[in-house]
Short mmCIF file of C-alpha atoms in Angstrom, two decimals:
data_model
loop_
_atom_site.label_atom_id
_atom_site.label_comp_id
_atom_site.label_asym_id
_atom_site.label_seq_id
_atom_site.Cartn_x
_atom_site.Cartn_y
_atom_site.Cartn_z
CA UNK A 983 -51.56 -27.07 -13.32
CA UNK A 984 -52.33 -28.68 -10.21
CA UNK A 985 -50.61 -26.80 -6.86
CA UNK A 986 -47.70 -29.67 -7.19
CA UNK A 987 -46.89 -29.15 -10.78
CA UNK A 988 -46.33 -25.62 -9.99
CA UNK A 989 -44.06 -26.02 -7.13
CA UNK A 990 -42.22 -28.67 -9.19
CA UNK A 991 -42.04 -26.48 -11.79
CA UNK A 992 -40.37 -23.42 -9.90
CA UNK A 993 -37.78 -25.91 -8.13
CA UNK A 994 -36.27 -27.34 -11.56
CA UNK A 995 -36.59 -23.68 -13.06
CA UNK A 996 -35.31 -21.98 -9.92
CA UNK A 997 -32.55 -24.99 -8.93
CA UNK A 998 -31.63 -25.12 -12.64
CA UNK A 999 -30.50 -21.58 -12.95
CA UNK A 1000 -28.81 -21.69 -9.40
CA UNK A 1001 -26.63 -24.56 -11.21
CA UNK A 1002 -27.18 -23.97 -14.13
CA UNK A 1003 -25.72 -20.05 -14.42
CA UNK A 1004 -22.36 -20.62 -12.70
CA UNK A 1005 -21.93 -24.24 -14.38
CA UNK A 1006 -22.26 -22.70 -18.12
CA UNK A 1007 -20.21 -19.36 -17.07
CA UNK A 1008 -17.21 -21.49 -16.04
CA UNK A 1009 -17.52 -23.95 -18.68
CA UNK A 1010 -17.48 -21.52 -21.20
CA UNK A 1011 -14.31 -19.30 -19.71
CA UNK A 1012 -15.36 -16.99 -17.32
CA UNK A 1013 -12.71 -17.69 -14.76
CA UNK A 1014 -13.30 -16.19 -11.53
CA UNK A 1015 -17.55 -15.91 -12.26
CA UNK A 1016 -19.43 -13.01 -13.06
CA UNK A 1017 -19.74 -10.35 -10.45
CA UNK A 1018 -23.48 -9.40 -11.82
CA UNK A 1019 -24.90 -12.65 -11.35
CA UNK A 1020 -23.87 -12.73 -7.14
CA UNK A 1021 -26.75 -11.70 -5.74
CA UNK A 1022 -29.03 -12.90 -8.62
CA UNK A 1023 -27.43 -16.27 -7.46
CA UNK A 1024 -27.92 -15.97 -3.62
CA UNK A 1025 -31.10 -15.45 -4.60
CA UNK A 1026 -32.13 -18.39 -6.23
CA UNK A 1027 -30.63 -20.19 -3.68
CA UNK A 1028 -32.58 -18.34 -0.69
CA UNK A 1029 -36.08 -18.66 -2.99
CA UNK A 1030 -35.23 -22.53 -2.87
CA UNK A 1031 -35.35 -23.17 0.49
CA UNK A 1032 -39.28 -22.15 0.89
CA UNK A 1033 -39.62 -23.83 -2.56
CA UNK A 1034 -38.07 -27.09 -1.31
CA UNK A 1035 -40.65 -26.74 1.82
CA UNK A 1036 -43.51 -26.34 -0.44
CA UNK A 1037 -42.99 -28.43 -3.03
CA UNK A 1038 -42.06 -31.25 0.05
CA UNK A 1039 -45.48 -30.81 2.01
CA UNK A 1040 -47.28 -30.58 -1.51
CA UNK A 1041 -45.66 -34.08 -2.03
CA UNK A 1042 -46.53 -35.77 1.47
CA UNK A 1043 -49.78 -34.55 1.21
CA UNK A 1044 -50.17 -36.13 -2.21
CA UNK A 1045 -48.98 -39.17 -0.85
CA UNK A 1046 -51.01 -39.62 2.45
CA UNK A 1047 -53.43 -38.33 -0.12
CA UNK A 1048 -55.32 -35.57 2.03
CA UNK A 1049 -55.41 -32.13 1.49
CA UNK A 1050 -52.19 -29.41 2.86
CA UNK A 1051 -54.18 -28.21 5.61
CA UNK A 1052 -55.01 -31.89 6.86
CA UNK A 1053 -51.40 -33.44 6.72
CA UNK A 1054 -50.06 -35.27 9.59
CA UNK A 1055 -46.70 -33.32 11.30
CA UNK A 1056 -45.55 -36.93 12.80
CA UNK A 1057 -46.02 -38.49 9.52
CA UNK A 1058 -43.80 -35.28 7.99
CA UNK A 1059 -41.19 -35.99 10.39
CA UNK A 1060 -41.74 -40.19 9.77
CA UNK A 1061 -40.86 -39.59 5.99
CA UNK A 1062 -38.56 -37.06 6.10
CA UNK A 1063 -36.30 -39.48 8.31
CA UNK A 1064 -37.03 -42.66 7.03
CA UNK A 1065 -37.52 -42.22 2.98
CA UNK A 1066 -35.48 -41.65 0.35
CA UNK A 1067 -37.70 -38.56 -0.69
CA UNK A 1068 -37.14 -37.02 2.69
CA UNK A 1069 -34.02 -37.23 2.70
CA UNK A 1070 -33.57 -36.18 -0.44
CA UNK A 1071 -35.40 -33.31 0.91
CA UNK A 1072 -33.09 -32.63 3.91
CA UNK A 1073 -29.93 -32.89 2.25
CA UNK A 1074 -31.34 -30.16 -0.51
CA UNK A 1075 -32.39 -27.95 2.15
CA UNK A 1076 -28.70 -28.36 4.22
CA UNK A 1077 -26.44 -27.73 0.65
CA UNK A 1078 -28.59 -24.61 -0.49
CA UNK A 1079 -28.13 -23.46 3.14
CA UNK A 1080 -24.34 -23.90 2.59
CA UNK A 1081 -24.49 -22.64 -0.91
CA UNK A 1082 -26.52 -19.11 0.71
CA UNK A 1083 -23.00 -18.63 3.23
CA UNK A 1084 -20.50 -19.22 0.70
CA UNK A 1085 -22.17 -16.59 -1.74
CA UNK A 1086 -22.66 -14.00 0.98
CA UNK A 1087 -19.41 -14.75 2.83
CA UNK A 1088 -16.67 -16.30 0.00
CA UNK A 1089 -15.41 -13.88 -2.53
CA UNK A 1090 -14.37 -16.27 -4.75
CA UNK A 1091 -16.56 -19.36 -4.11
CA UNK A 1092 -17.52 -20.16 -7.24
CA UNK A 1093 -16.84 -23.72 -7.97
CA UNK A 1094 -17.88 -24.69 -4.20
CA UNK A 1095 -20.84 -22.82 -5.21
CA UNK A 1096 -21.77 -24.42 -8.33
CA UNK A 1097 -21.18 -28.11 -6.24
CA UNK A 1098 -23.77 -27.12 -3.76
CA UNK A 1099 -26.40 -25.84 -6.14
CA UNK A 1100 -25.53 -29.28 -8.74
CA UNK A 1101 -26.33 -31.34 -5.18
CA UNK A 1102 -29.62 -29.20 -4.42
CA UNK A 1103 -30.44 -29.58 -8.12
CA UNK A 1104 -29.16 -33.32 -8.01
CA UNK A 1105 -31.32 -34.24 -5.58
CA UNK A 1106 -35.00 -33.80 -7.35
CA UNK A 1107 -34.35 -37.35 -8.98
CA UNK A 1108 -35.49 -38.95 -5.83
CA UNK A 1109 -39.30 -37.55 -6.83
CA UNK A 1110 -39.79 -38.92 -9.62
CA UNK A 1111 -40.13 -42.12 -11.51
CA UNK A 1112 -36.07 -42.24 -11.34
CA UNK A 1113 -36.67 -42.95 -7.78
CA UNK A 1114 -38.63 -46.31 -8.42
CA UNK A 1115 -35.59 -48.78 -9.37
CA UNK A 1116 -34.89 -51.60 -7.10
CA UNK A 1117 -31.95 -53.45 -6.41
CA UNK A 1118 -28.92 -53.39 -8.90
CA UNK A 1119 -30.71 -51.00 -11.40
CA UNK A 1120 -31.83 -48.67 -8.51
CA UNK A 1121 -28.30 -46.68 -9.27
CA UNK A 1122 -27.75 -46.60 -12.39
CA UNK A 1123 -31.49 -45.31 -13.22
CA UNK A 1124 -30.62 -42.32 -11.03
CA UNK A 1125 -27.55 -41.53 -12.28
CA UNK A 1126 -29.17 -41.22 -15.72
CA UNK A 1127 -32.02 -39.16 -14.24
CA UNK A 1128 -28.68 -36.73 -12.40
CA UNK A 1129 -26.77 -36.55 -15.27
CA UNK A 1130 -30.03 -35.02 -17.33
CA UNK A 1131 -31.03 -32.98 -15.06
CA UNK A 1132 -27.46 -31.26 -14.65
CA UNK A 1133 -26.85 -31.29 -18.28
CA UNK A 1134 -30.18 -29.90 -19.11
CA UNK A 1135 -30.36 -27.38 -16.27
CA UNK A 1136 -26.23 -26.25 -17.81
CA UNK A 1137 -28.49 -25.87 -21.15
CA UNK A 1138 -30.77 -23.53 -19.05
CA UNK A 1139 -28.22 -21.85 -17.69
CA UNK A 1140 -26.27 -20.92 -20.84
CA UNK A 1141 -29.23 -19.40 -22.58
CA UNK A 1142 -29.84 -16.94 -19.30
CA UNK A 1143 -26.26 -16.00 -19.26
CA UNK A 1144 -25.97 -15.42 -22.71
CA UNK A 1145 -28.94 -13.11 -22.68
CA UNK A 1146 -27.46 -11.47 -19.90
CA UNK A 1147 -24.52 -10.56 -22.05
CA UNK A 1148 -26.25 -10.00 -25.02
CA UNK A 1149 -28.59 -7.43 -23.15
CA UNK A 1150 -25.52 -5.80 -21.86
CA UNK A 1151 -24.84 -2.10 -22.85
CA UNK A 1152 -21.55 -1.02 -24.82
CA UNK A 1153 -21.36 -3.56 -27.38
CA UNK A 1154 -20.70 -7.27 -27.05
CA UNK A 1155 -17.32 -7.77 -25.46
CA UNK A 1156 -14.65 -9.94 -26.81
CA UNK A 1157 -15.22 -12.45 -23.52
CA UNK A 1158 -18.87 -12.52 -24.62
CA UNK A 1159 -18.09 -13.83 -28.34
CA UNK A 1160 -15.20 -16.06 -27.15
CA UNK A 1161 -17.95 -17.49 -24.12
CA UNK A 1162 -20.26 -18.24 -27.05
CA UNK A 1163 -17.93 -19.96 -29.31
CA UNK A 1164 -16.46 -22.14 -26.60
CA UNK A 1165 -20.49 -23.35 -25.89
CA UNK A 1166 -20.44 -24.97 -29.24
CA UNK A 1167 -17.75 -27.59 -27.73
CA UNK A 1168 -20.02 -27.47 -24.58
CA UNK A 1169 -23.24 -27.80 -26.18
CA UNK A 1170 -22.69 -30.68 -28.16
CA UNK A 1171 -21.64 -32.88 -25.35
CA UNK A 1172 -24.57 -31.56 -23.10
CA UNK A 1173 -27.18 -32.43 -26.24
CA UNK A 1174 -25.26 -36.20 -26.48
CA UNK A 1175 -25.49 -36.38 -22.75
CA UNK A 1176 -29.53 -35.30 -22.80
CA UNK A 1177 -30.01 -37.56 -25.65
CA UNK A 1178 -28.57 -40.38 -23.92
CA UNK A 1179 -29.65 -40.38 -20.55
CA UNK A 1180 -33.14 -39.48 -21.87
CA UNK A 1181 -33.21 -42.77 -23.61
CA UNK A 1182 -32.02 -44.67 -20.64
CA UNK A 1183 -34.62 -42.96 -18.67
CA UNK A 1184 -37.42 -44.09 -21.20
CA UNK A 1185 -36.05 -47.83 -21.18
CA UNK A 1186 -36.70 -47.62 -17.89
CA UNK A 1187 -40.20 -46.12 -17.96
CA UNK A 1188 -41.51 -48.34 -20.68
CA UNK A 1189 -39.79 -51.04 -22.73
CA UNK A 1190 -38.44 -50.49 -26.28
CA UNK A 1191 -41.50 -53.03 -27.25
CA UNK A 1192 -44.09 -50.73 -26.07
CA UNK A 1193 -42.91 -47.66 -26.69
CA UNK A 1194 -45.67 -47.24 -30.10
CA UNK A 1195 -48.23 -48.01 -27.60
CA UNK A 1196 -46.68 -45.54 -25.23
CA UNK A 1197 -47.52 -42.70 -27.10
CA UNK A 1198 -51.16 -42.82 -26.92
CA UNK A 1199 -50.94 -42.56 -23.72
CA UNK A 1200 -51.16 -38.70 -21.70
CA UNK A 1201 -47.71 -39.94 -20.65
CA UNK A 1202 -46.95 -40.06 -24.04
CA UNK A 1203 -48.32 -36.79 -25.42
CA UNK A 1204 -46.92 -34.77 -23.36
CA UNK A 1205 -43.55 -36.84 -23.96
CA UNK A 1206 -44.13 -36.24 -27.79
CA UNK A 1207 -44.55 -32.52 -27.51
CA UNK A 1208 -41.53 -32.74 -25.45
CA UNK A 1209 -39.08 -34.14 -27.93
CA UNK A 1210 -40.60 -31.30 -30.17
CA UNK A 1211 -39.63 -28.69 -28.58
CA UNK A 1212 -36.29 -30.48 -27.70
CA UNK A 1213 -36.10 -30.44 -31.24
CA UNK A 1214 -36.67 -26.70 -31.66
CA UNK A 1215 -34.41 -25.96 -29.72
CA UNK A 1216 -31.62 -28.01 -30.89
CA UNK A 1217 -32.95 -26.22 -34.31
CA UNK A 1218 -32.11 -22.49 -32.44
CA UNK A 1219 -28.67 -23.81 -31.21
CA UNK A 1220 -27.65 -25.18 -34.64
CA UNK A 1221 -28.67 -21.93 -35.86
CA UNK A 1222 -26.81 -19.63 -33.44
CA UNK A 1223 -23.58 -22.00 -33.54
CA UNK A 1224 -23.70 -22.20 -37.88
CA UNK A 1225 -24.88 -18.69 -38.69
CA UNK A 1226 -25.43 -16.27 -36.06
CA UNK A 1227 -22.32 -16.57 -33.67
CA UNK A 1228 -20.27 -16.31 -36.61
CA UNK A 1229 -21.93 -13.58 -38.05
CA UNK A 1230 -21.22 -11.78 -34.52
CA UNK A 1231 -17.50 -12.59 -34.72
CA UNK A 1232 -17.41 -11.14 -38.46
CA UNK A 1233 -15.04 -8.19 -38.37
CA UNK A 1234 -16.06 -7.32 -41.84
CA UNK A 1235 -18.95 -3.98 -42.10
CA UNK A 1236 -20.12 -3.66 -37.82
CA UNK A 1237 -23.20 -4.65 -39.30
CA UNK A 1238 -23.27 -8.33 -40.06
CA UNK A 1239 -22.03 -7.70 -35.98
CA UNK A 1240 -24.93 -6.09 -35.29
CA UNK A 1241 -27.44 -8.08 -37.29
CA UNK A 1242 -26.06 -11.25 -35.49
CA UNK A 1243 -26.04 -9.49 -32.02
CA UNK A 1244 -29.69 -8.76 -32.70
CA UNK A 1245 -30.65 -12.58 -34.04
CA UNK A 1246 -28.93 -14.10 -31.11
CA UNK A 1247 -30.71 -12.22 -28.62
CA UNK A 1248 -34.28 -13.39 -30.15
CA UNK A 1249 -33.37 -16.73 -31.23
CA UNK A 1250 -31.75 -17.94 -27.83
CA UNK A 1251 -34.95 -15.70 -26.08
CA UNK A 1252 -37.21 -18.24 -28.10
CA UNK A 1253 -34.93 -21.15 -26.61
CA UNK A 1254 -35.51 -20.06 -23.76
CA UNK A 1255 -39.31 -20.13 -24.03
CA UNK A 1256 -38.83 -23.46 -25.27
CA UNK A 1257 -37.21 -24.22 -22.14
CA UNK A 1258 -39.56 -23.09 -19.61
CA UNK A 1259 -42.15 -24.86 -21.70
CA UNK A 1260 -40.03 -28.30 -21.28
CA UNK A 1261 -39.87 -27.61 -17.50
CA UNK A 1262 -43.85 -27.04 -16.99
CA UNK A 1263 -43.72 -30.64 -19.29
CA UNK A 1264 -41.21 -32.03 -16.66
CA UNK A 1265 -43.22 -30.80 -13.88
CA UNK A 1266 -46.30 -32.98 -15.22
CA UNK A 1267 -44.63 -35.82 -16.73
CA UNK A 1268 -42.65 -36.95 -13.44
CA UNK A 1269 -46.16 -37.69 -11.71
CA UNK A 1270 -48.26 -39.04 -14.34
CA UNK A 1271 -48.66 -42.97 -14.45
CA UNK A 1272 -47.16 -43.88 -17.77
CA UNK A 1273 -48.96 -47.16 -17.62
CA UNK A 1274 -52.66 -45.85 -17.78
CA UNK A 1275 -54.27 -43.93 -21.36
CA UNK B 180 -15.05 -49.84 -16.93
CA UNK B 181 -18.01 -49.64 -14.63
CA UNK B 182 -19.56 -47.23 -17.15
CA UNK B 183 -19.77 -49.96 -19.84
CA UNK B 184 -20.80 -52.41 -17.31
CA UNK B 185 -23.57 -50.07 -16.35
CA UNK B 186 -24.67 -49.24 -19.88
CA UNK B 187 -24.21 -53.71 -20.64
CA UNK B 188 -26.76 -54.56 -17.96
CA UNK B 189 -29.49 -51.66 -18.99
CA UNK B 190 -28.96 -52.85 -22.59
CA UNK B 191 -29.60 -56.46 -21.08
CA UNK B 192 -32.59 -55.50 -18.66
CA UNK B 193 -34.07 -53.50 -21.57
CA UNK B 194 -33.64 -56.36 -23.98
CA UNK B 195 -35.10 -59.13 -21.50
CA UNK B 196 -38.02 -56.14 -21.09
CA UNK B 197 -39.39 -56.17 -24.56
CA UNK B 198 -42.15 -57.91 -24.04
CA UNK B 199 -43.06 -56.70 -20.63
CA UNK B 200 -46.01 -53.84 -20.41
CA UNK B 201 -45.29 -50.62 -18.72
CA UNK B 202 -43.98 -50.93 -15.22
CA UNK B 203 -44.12 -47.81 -13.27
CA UNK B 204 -45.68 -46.99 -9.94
CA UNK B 205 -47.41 -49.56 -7.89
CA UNK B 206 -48.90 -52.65 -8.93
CA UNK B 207 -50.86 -55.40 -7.49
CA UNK B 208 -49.75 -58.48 -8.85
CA UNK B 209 -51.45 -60.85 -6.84
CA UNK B 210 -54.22 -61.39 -3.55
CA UNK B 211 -55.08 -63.70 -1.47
CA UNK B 212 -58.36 -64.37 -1.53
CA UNK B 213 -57.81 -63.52 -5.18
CA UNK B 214 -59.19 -61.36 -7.09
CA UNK B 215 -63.34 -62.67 -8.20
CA UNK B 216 -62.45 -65.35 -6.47
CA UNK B 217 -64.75 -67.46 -3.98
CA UNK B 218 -63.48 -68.68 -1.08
CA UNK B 219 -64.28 -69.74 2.46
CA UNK B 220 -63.53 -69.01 5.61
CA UNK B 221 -60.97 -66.16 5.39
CA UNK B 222 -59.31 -64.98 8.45
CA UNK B 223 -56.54 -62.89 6.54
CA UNK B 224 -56.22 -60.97 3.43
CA UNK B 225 -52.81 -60.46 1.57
CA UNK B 226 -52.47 -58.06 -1.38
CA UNK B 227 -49.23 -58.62 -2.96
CA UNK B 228 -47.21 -55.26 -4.69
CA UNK B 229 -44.83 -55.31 -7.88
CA UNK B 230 -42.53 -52.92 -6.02
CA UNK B 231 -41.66 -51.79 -1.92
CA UNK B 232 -43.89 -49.74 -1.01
CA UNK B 233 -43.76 -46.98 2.03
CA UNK B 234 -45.46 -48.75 5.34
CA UNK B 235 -46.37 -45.09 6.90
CA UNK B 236 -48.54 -44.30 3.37
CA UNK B 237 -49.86 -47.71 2.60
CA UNK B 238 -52.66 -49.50 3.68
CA UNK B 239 -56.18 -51.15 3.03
CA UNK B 240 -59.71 -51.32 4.61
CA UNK B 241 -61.91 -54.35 4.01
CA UNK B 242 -65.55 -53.28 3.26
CA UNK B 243 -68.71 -55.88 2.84
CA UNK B 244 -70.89 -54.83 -0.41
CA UNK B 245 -72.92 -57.21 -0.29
CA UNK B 246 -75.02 -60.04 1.86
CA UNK B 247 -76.77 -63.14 0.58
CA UNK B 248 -80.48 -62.79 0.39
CA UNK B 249 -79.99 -58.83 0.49
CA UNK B 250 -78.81 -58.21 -2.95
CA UNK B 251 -78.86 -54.50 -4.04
CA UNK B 252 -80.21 -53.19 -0.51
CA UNK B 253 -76.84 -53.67 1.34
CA UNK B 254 -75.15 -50.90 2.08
CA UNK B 255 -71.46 -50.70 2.19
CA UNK B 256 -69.80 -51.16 5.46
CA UNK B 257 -66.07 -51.07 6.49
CA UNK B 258 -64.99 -54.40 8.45
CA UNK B 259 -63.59 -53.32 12.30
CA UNK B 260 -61.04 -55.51 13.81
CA UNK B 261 -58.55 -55.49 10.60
CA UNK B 262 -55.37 -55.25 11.67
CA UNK B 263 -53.14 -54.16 8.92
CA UNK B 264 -49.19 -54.98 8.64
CA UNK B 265 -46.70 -54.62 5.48
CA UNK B 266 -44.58 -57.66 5.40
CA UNK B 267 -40.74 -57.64 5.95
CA UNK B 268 -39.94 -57.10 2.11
CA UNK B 269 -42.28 -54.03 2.34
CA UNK B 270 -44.00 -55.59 -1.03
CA UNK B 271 -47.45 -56.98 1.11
CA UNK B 272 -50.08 -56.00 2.78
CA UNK B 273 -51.60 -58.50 5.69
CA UNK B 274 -54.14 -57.55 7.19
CA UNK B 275 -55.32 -60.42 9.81
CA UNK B 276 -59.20 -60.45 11.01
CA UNK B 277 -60.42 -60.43 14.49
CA UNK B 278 -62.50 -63.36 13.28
CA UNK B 279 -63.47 -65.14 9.75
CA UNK B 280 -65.92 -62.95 7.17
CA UNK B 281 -69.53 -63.87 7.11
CA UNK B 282 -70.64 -64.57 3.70
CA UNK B 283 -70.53 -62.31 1.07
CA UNK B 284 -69.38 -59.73 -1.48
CA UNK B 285 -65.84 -58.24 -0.18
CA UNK B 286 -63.51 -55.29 -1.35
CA UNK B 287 -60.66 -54.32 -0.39
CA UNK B 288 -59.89 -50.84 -0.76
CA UNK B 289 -55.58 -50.67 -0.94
CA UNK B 290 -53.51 -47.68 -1.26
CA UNK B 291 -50.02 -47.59 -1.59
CA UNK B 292 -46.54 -45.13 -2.11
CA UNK B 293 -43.99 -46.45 -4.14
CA UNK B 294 -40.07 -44.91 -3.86
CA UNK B 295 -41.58 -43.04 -6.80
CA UNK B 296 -43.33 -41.30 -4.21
CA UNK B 297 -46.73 -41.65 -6.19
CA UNK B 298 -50.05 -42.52 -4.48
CA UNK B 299 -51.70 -45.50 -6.00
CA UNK B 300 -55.40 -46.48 -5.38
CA UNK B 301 -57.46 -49.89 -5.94
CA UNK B 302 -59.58 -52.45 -5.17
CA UNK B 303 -59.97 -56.37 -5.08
CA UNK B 304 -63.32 -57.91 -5.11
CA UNK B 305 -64.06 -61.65 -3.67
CA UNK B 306 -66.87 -62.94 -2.52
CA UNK B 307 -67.10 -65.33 0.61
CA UNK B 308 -69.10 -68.41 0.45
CA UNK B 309 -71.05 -70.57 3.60
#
C-alpha cells in the first residue's frame, strides 16, 4: 500500500465509524445514543481532522505529481479554493470541527451529530472516480457514490456496535436483542441500497458491454475479490438474521442463548474483517485507471 | 419523480454506452499536429482531452528527439519559448511557439488532472518536415 492508499484507507474506516456508529444505533432504537460510545465518537472525529490533512496533501502531491516534501503551498491554497476536491476538503474539515463541539458541548446532540459526520463522510466522493461526471450526469453519479458510502459505512457501523454490546458484561440486555432484530429491517434496505448504487457506479466506470473485458483488468480483480467478500458477508448477515439472532432471543434452556450470544460475536467479528478488507479494496480501487490491464 | 428521471437517463446513457470502451480519467482524443503525423511549419501545438481537466496541474513540454542527418546521436532537448495555455472549456492544451520547429522528430510530453483528481501522463510523437 502506497502512503495514499493508507490515508484513504483510515479516512473511510475512521469517517465510516464516526457515521456509521450513531447512524446504526438510532436506526436500530437506541433513542437518546449510547453514553459509551461519546468519547469513542469525539474521537474519531478529532483523528479525522489530521487524517483529512494527510490524506489532502498526499492527494495534491499525487496530482502535481512530486513528492510531499516538494509540494507547492500556493498551489495547496490554488486547489483547495478553486477545485471541487478542495473544497470537498474544506467543507470536511469545517463539519468534523462542528461535529468535535457538539459532542463535547451538547448532551444530547446526537442526530446533529450523526449529520455532521454523514457530511464529513459524504464528502470523500469528490476523490474518486465519482468525481469525474460532467454535465447532467455529474449529479446523479455522486449521489450514487453518497448514498454507498453512507449505506455501507451504516453497515460498518452496525457490526462495531453490535460487538460492543455483545462484548458487554452481564448478559445481553433486552435493548441489545430488540437493536439486533430491528437491523434485519435495516439491513436489507442498506444491502438493496449497496447493491444498487454499486451498479450505477460500475455503469459509470465501464459500460455494461465491457464489463467481461473489465475483469481482466487490476481494476477488475480487485473489483472481483470485492464482490466476494461482499458476498461473505451478506453470507454472515443471513446467518446471524436466520439462525443466530433467533437463537439469542430463544427463551427456551439459557443455552441456545448462550450458544447464539457466542456465534454472533465471531460471526459479525469475521464481518467485520471482511469489512476492513473491502475498505483497504476501496482505498486502491478509487485510484486505479480502470481503462488500462 | 426526479428519482425515476434520474435512474431513466443512467439507464439511457448506459444503454447508448454499450459499445463505448472504458472511459475514466483523462484521455487524449485528438492533437494537432497529430499524432505520427508529418507536418510543416508548426507554430502551435493543441492536445485535445476527453474530459476538463485542472489548469494549475496540467500541462506539456515540447522536446526534439530527433534531427535529420543526426539519426540516433541526438539527444533529447526540451523546446524554450512554449508558452502553454488550457483553453476556455478547460478540455485543451495550446501551447503557442516563440517561432516555427526546425525539422524533425517531436514529442510532446502532456500531463493532466481530471475532477477525478488522478494524474495522467503521455506523449504525442510528430515529426516536422522542410
Amino acid at each position: 500500500m502506497t502512503a495514499l492508499e493508507l490515508a484513504r484507507f483510515a479516512l473511510y474506516a475512521d469517517l465510516g465509524l464516526a457515521f456509521g456508529v450513531p447512524a446504526a444505533a438510532i436506526l436500530t432504537g437506541a433513542r437518546h445514543g449510547p453514553p459509551v460510545l461519546r468519547p469513542f465518537l469525539v474521537g474519531t472525529a478529532v483523528l479525522g481532522l489530521p487524517l483529512s490533512m494527510i490524506g489532502y496533501l498526499l492527494l495534491v502531491a499525487q496530482m502535481a505529481g512530486t513528492g510531499i516534501g516538494d509540494l507547492d503551498w500556493q498551489l495547496v491554497r490554488d486547489l483547495t479554493i478553486n477545485s471541487a476536491v478542495g473544497m470537498a476538503f474544506a467543507v470536511r474539515v469545517v463539519v468534523l470541527c462542528v461535529a468535535v463541539a457538539i459532542g463535547l458541548i451538547a448532551r444530547r446532540g446526537q442526530v446533529w451529530w450523526t449529520a455532521c459526520a454523514g457530511i464529513a463522510l459524504a464528502t470523500l466522493a469528490w476523490s474518486g472516480h465519482a468525481a469525474a461526471g460532467e454535465g447532467a450526469l455529474a449529479l446523479p453519479r455522486l449521489g450514487a457514490d453518497i448514498a454507498h458510502l453512507l449505506a455501507s459505512s451504516i453497515w460498518l457501523g452496525a457490526l462495531v456496535w453490535f460487538l460492543v454490546q455483545l462484548w458487554r458484561r452481564g448478559g445481553t440486555s433486552n435493548d441489545t436483542k430488540a437493536a439486533l432484530t430491528r437491523f434485519a429491517g435495516v439491513g436489507s434496505v442498506l444491502v438493496m441500497v449497496l447493491g444498487a448504487t454499486g451498479l450505477v457506479n460500475l455503469w459509470f466506470v465501464a459500460p455494461v458491454g465491457v464489463w467481461a473485458n473489465l475483469a481482466l483488468t487490476d481494476y477488475g480483480k480487485l473489483l472481483v475479490l470485492k464482490l466476494v467478500l461482499f458476498a461473505g458477508m451478506l453470507a454472515l448477515a443471513a446467518l446471524n438474521r436466520f439462525v443466530l439472532v433467533p437463537m439469542l432471543n430463544s427463551s427456551g434452556s439459557g443455552e441456545d442463548a448462550r450458544r447464539g450470544r457466542l456465534g454472533l460475536r465471531l460471526s459479525i467479528g469475521l464481518e467485520l474483517c471482511a469489512a476492513c478488507a473491502i475498505l483497504a479494496l476501496v482505498a486502491s480501487l478509487g485510484l486505479i485507471d480502470p481503462g488500462s490491464a | 419523480m426526479h428519482f425515476f428521471r434520474a435512474l431513466g437517463l443512467i439507464a439511457l446513457s448506459a444503454g447508448l454506452a454499450v459499445a463505448a470502451p472504458v472511459m475514466a480519467h483523462t484521455r487524449v482524443v485528438a492533437s494537432s499536429p497529430a499524432a505520427a503525423a508529418t507536418v510543416s511549419n508548426v507554430r502551435s501545438v493543441t492536445i485535445t482531452f476527453n474530459e476538463a481537466f485542472m489548469p494549475a496541474l496540467s500541462g506539456l513540454e515540447i522536446v526534439m528527439t530527433g534531427m535529420p542527418g543526426m539519426a540516433g546521436h541526438h539527444p533529447a532537448m526540451k523546446m524554450a519559448g512554449v508558452k502553454v495555455a488550457p483553453s476556455a472549456d478547460h478540455k485543451s492544451l495550446v501551447a503557442t511557439l516563440a517561432r516555427p520547429l526546425t525539422a524533425g522528430t517531436y514529442d510532446v510530453n502532456w500531463h493532466a488532472v481530471g475532477n477525478d483528481t488522478h494524474r495522467m501522463t503521455g506523449k504525442v510523437s510528430f515529426t516536422v518536415r522542410k
